[in-house]
Every structure is written in C-alpha cells, then in structure tokens.
Amino acid sequence: MRLLTYLVPLLLLTSCQKYTIDKLPEERLHFGNAGGITGEIREYILLMKNGRILFDNQATGELETIGKMKKEGLAALKAELASVDFAGPKNKPGNMNTLLTLHSGGNIQRLQWSGPKNAPSEAAGHCFQELMGTVRAMREAGTSKAKTPK
C-alpha cells in the first residue's frame, strides 16, 4: 500500500507531456497577433491532436500551458478550420497584424491580415475570434499556471 502512495504520483508526473518550441507535434495551429510600436508577437499554439493551447512567451522563452479544449469544441474548430481558404486572396499586412499558421501533413499554410476586421474571409475571421475567445475564457478561469522551458 505504501508503494502505491509513492508510485501513483510518480506515474502522474512522468505522464505529463513537456513541450518545447523545437519539439511540438506536427499537427498544430499557431494564432495570434503582432506589430504595433513595439513589434511584439503574441502567439498561441493549438495542438490539434489533444486540444492543448500553449502561449509562446517571447519575454521569458517559455511555453505556458493556457488550458485544454474540450473534445466537442476541438471538433467544431477543426470543422471550421477546414473551411478556411489558406490559398485564397491575401490581405496586406499593416501596423497591427492577425496571424493564422496551420502546420499539417508536413505543410505550412499562413494567413496574415491587418487588424481583426480585415480578415481575408469570414471563415478565417470567425475562426480567429473563436480561438481568442477560448484563450480569454481559459485565462479568466486561471488555468495558465504550468510553464515548460523552450
């Protein structure tokens, strides 16, 4: 019995996946914004397989775990993301830019547009707004405590 007391927490700790910027799953979506006077990049990473959302903290060099999407929400987002035309017409970047970058099947597809209201398509704009709403809800719930080094 005493052995189980030590073994169970050890198994839980070793089963936690640690992600670094160099070791991320192939299937993922980077989203966020960049620009302004400082040129700051605020980038989040959605791991498509498990729904985990990470924040790439440029100041500290760490990937912060924001939270994990529920299966139903992740499935809905994947369906919506499938309707985003990454090859369609591009809007010109400006001072403040919105970013969506899909890594899938060895390919990288990017969309970048100036400001939240100038999305190249309604699907891209809605997908981005849904993602940022999810991040805000997770941050408000106070789930962004875990950090992993880059």
mmCIF file of C-alpha atoms in Angstrom:
data_model
loop_
_atom_site.group_PDB
_atom_site.id
_atom_site.type_symbol
_atom_site.label_atom_id
_atom_site.label_comp_id
_atom_site.label_asym_id
_atom_site.label_seq_id
_atom_site.Cartn_x
_atom_site.Cartn_y
_atom_site.Cartn_z
ATOM 1 C CA MET A 1 0.000 0.000 0.000
ATOM 2 C CA ARG A 2 2.817 2.382 0.852
ATOM 3 C CA LEU A 3 4.406 1.608 -2.510
ATOM 4 C CA LEU A 4 1.235 2.796 -4.272
ATOM 5 C CA THR A 5 1.392 6.056 -2.337
ATOM 6 C CA TYR A 6 4.735 6.804 -3.974
ATOM 7 C CA LEU A 7 4.139 5.125 -7.328
ATOM 8 C CA VAL A 8 0.882 6.850 -8.356
ATOM 9 C CA PRO A 9 2.182 10.461 -8.058
ATOM 10 C CA LEU A 10 5.384 9.436 -9.828
ATOM 11 C CA LEU A 11 3.407 7.962 -12.732
ATOM 12 C CA LEU A 12 1.269 11.087 -12.947
ATOM 13 C CA LEU A 13 4.317 13.336 -13.112
ATOM 14 C CA THR A 14 6.095 11.266 -15.741
ATOM 15 C CA SER A 15 2.987 11.044 -17.926
ATOM 16 C CA CYS A 16 2.745 14.844 -18.280
ATOM 17 C CA GLN A 17 3.904 15.831 -21.759
ATOM 18 C CA LYS A 18 6.526 18.585 -21.833
ATOM 19 C CA TYR A 19 6.562 20.685 -24.981
ATOM 20 C CA THR A 20 9.318 22.928 -26.236
ATOM 21 C CA ILE A 21 9.257 25.232 -29.245
ATOM 22 C CA ASP A 22 11.608 22.790 -31.015
ATOM 23 C CA LYS A 23 9.579 19.704 -30.063
ATOM 24 C CA LEU A 24 5.957 20.298 -30.937
ATOM 25 C CA PRO A 25 3.572 17.846 -32.610
ATOM 26 C CA GLU A 26 3.370 18.188 -36.374
ATOM 27 C CA GLU A 27 -0.381 18.888 -36.376
ATOM 28 C CA ARG A 28 -0.830 22.323 -34.825
ATOM 29 C CA LEU A 29 -2.232 25.783 -35.389
ATOM 30 C CA HIS A 30 -0.345 28.942 -34.453
ATOM 31 C CA PHE A 31 -2.505 32.032 -33.984
ATOM 32 C CA GLY A 32 -2.145 35.472 -32.506
ATOM 33 C CA ASN A 33 -1.151 38.987 -33.401
ATOM 34 C CA ALA A 34 1.948 41.054 -33.997
ATOM 35 C CA GLY A 35 3.049 44.584 -34.611
ATOM 36 C CA GLY A 36 2.397 47.957 -33.143
ATOM 37 C CA ILE A 37 5.069 50.302 -31.850
ATOM 38 C CA THR A 38 6.963 47.530 -30.061
ATOM 39 C CA GLY A 39 6.609 44.902 -32.788
ATOM 40 C CA GLU A 40 5.585 42.420 -30.092
ATOM 41 C CA ILE A 41 4.375 38.990 -31.188
ATOM 42 C CA ARG A 42 1.682 37.315 -29.069
ATOM 43 C CA GLU A 43 1.465 33.785 -30.401
ATOM 44 C CA TYR A 44 -0.604 30.872 -29.172
ATOM 45 C CA ILE A 45 -0.266 27.279 -30.318
ATOM 46 C CA LEU A 46 -3.195 24.857 -30.513
ATOM 47 C CA LEU A 47 -2.141 21.212 -30.585
ATOM 48 C CA MET A 48 -4.691 19.657 -32.922
ATOM 49 C CA LYS A 49 -4.479 16.130 -31.527
ATOM 50 C CA ASN A 50 -5.219 16.838 -27.869
ATOM 51 C CA GLY A 51 -6.656 20.379 -27.856
ATOM 52 C CA ARG A 52 -3.975 21.828 -25.597
ATOM 53 C CA ILE A 53 -3.309 25.556 -26.030
ATOM 54 C CA LEU A 54 0.158 26.936 -25.305
ATOM 55 C CA PHE A 55 1.386 30.530 -25.192
ATOM 56 C CA ASP A 56 4.826 31.243 -26.649
ATOM 57 C CA ASN A 57 6.094 33.796 -24.137
ATOM 58 C CA GLN A 58 8.761 35.711 -26.072
ATOM 59 C CA ALA A 59 9.920 37.593 -22.955
ATOM 60 C CA THR A 60 10.668 34.534 -20.811
ATOM 61 C CA GLY A 61 11.433 31.982 -23.517
ATOM 62 C CA GLU A 62 8.856 29.569 -22.095
ATOM 63 C CA LEU A 63 5.806 27.822 -23.446
ATOM 64 C CA GLU A 64 2.994 28.399 -20.985
ATOM 65 C CA THR A 65 0.095 25.975 -20.877
ATOM 66 C CA ILE A 66 -3.111 28.003 -21.129
ATOM 67 C CA GLY A 67 -5.538 25.086 -20.994
ATOM 68 C CA LYS A 68 -7.118 22.306 -22.976
ATOM 69 C CA MET A 69 -10.127 22.490 -25.272
ATOM 70 C CA LYS A 70 -12.954 20.023 -24.774
ATOM 71 C CA LYS A 71 -13.322 17.361 -27.468
ATOM 72 C CA GLU A 72 -16.568 18.842 -28.783
ATOM 73 C CA GLY A 73 -15.075 22.340 -29.082
ATOM 74 C CA LEU A 74 -11.953 20.991 -30.760
ATOM 75 C CA ALA A 75 -14.027 19.011 -33.269
ATOM 76 C CA ALA A 76 -16.108 22.103 -34.096
ATOM 77 C CA LEU A 77 -12.970 24.205 -34.518
ATOM 78 C CA LYS A 78 -11.395 21.613 -36.826
ATOM 79 C CA ALA A 79 -14.540 21.621 -38.984
ATOM 80 C CA GLU A 80 -14.498 25.412 -39.145
ATOM 81 C CA LEU A 81 -10.758 25.458 -39.876
ATOM 82 C CA ALA A 82 -11.363 23.110 -42.822
ATOM 83 C CA SER A 83 -13.483 25.851 -44.410
ATOM 84 C CA VAL A 84 -10.708 28.455 -44.147
ATOM 85 C CA ASP A 85 -9.135 29.053 -47.559
ATOM 86 C CA PHE A 86 -5.428 29.481 -46.874
ATOM 87 C CA ALA A 87 -4.718 29.679 -50.622
ATOM 88 C CA GLY A 88 -7.314 32.404 -51.280
ATOM 89 C CA PRO A 89 -6.718 36.127 -51.677
ATOM 90 C CA LYS A 90 -4.413 37.658 -49.101
ATOM 91 C CA ASN A 91 -4.854 40.987 -47.377
ATOM 92 C CA LYS A 92 -1.839 43.199 -46.967
ATOM 93 C CA PRO A 93 -0.200 43.260 -43.554
ATOM 94 C CA GLY A 94 -0.251 46.562 -41.700
ATOM 95 C CA ASN A 95 0.914 48.012 -38.404
ATOM 96 C CA MET A 96 -1.092 45.505 -36.324
ATOM 97 C CA ASN A 97 -1.454 42.036 -37.819
ATOM 98 C CA THR A 98 -3.518 38.961 -37.119
ATOM 99 C CA LEU A 99 -1.864 35.600 -37.785
ATOM 100 C CA LEU A 100 -3.057 32.049 -38.504
ATOM 101 C CA THR A 101 -0.480 29.384 -39.405
ATOM 102 C CA LEU A 102 -1.554 25.767 -39.881
ATOM 103 C CA HIS A 103 1.084 23.019 -39.654
ATOM 104 C CA SER A 104 -0.365 19.802 -41.054
ATOM 105 C CA GLY A 105 0.916 16.856 -43.051
ATOM 106 C CA GLY A 106 4.357 18.401 -43.451
ATOM 107 C CA ASN A 107 2.862 21.584 -44.978
ATOM 108 C CA ILE A 108 2.704 25.071 -43.520
ATOM 109 C CA GLN A 109 -0.147 27.358 -44.589
ATOM 110 C CA ARG A 110 -0.226 31.000 -43.462
ATOM 111 C CA LEU A 111 -2.720 33.806 -43.349
ATOM 112 C CA GLN A 112 -1.854 37.281 -42.127
ATOM 113 C CA TRP A 113 -4.035 40.345 -42.217
ATOM 114 C CA SER A 114 -4.143 43.843 -40.830
ATOM 115 C CA GLY A 115 -6.491 44.273 -37.886
ATOM 116 C CA PRO A 116 -9.213 41.967 -36.627
ATOM 117 C CA LYS A 117 -11.890 43.235 -39.045
ATOM 118 C CA ASN A 118 -9.938 42.833 -42.289
ATOM 119 C CA ALA A 119 -9.820 39.043 -42.444
ATOM 120 C CA PRO A 120 -9.368 37.596 -45.945
ATOM 121 C CA SER A 121 -12.569 35.567 -45.419
ATOM 122 C CA GLU A 122 -15.435 35.367 -42.974
ATOM 123 C CA ALA A 123 -14.357 31.832 -42.006
ATOM 124 C CA ALA A 124 -10.795 32.951 -41.162
ATOM 125 C CA GLY A 125 -12.019 35.897 -39.100
ATOM 126 C CA HIS A 126 -14.585 33.816 -37.222
ATOM 127 C CA CYS A 127 -12.080 31.029 -36.551
ATOM 128 C CA PHE A 128 -9.595 33.540 -35.135
ATOM 129 C CA GLN A 129 -12.253 35.181 -32.942
ATOM 130 C CA GLU A 130 -13.342 31.784 -31.600
ATOM 131 C CA LEU A 131 -9.746 30.871 -30.764
ATOM 132 C CA MET A 132 -9.089 34.152 -28.967
ATOM 133 C CA GLY A 133 -12.396 33.837 -27.087
ATOM 134 C CA THR A 134 -11.329 30.386 -25.928
ATOM 135 C CA VAL A 135 -7.957 31.738 -24.754
ATOM 136 C CA ARG A 136 -9.640 34.592 -22.863
ATOM 137 C CA ALA A 137 -12.042 32.185 -21.148
ATOM 138 C CA MET A 138 -9.179 29.876 -20.144
ATOM 139 C CA ARG A 139 -7.093 32.756 -18.811
ATOM 140 C CA GLU A 140 -10.044 34.115 -16.832
ATOM 141 C CA ALA A 141 -10.569 30.663 -15.351
ATOM 142 C CA GLY A 142 -6.959 30.876 -14.113
ATOM 143 C CA THR A 143 -5.718 27.736 -15.817
ATOM 144 C CA SER A 144 -2.418 29.193 -17.095
ATOM 145 C CA LYS A 145 -0.109 28.180 -14.254
ATOM 146 C CA ALA A 146 2.083 25.478 -15.790
ATOM 147 C CA LYS A 147 5.220 26.525 -17.683
ATOM 148 C CA THR A 148 7.654 24.499 -19.749
ATOM 149 C CA PRO A 149 11.073 25.731 -20.934
ATOM 150 C CA LYS A 150 11.726 26.311 -24.635
#
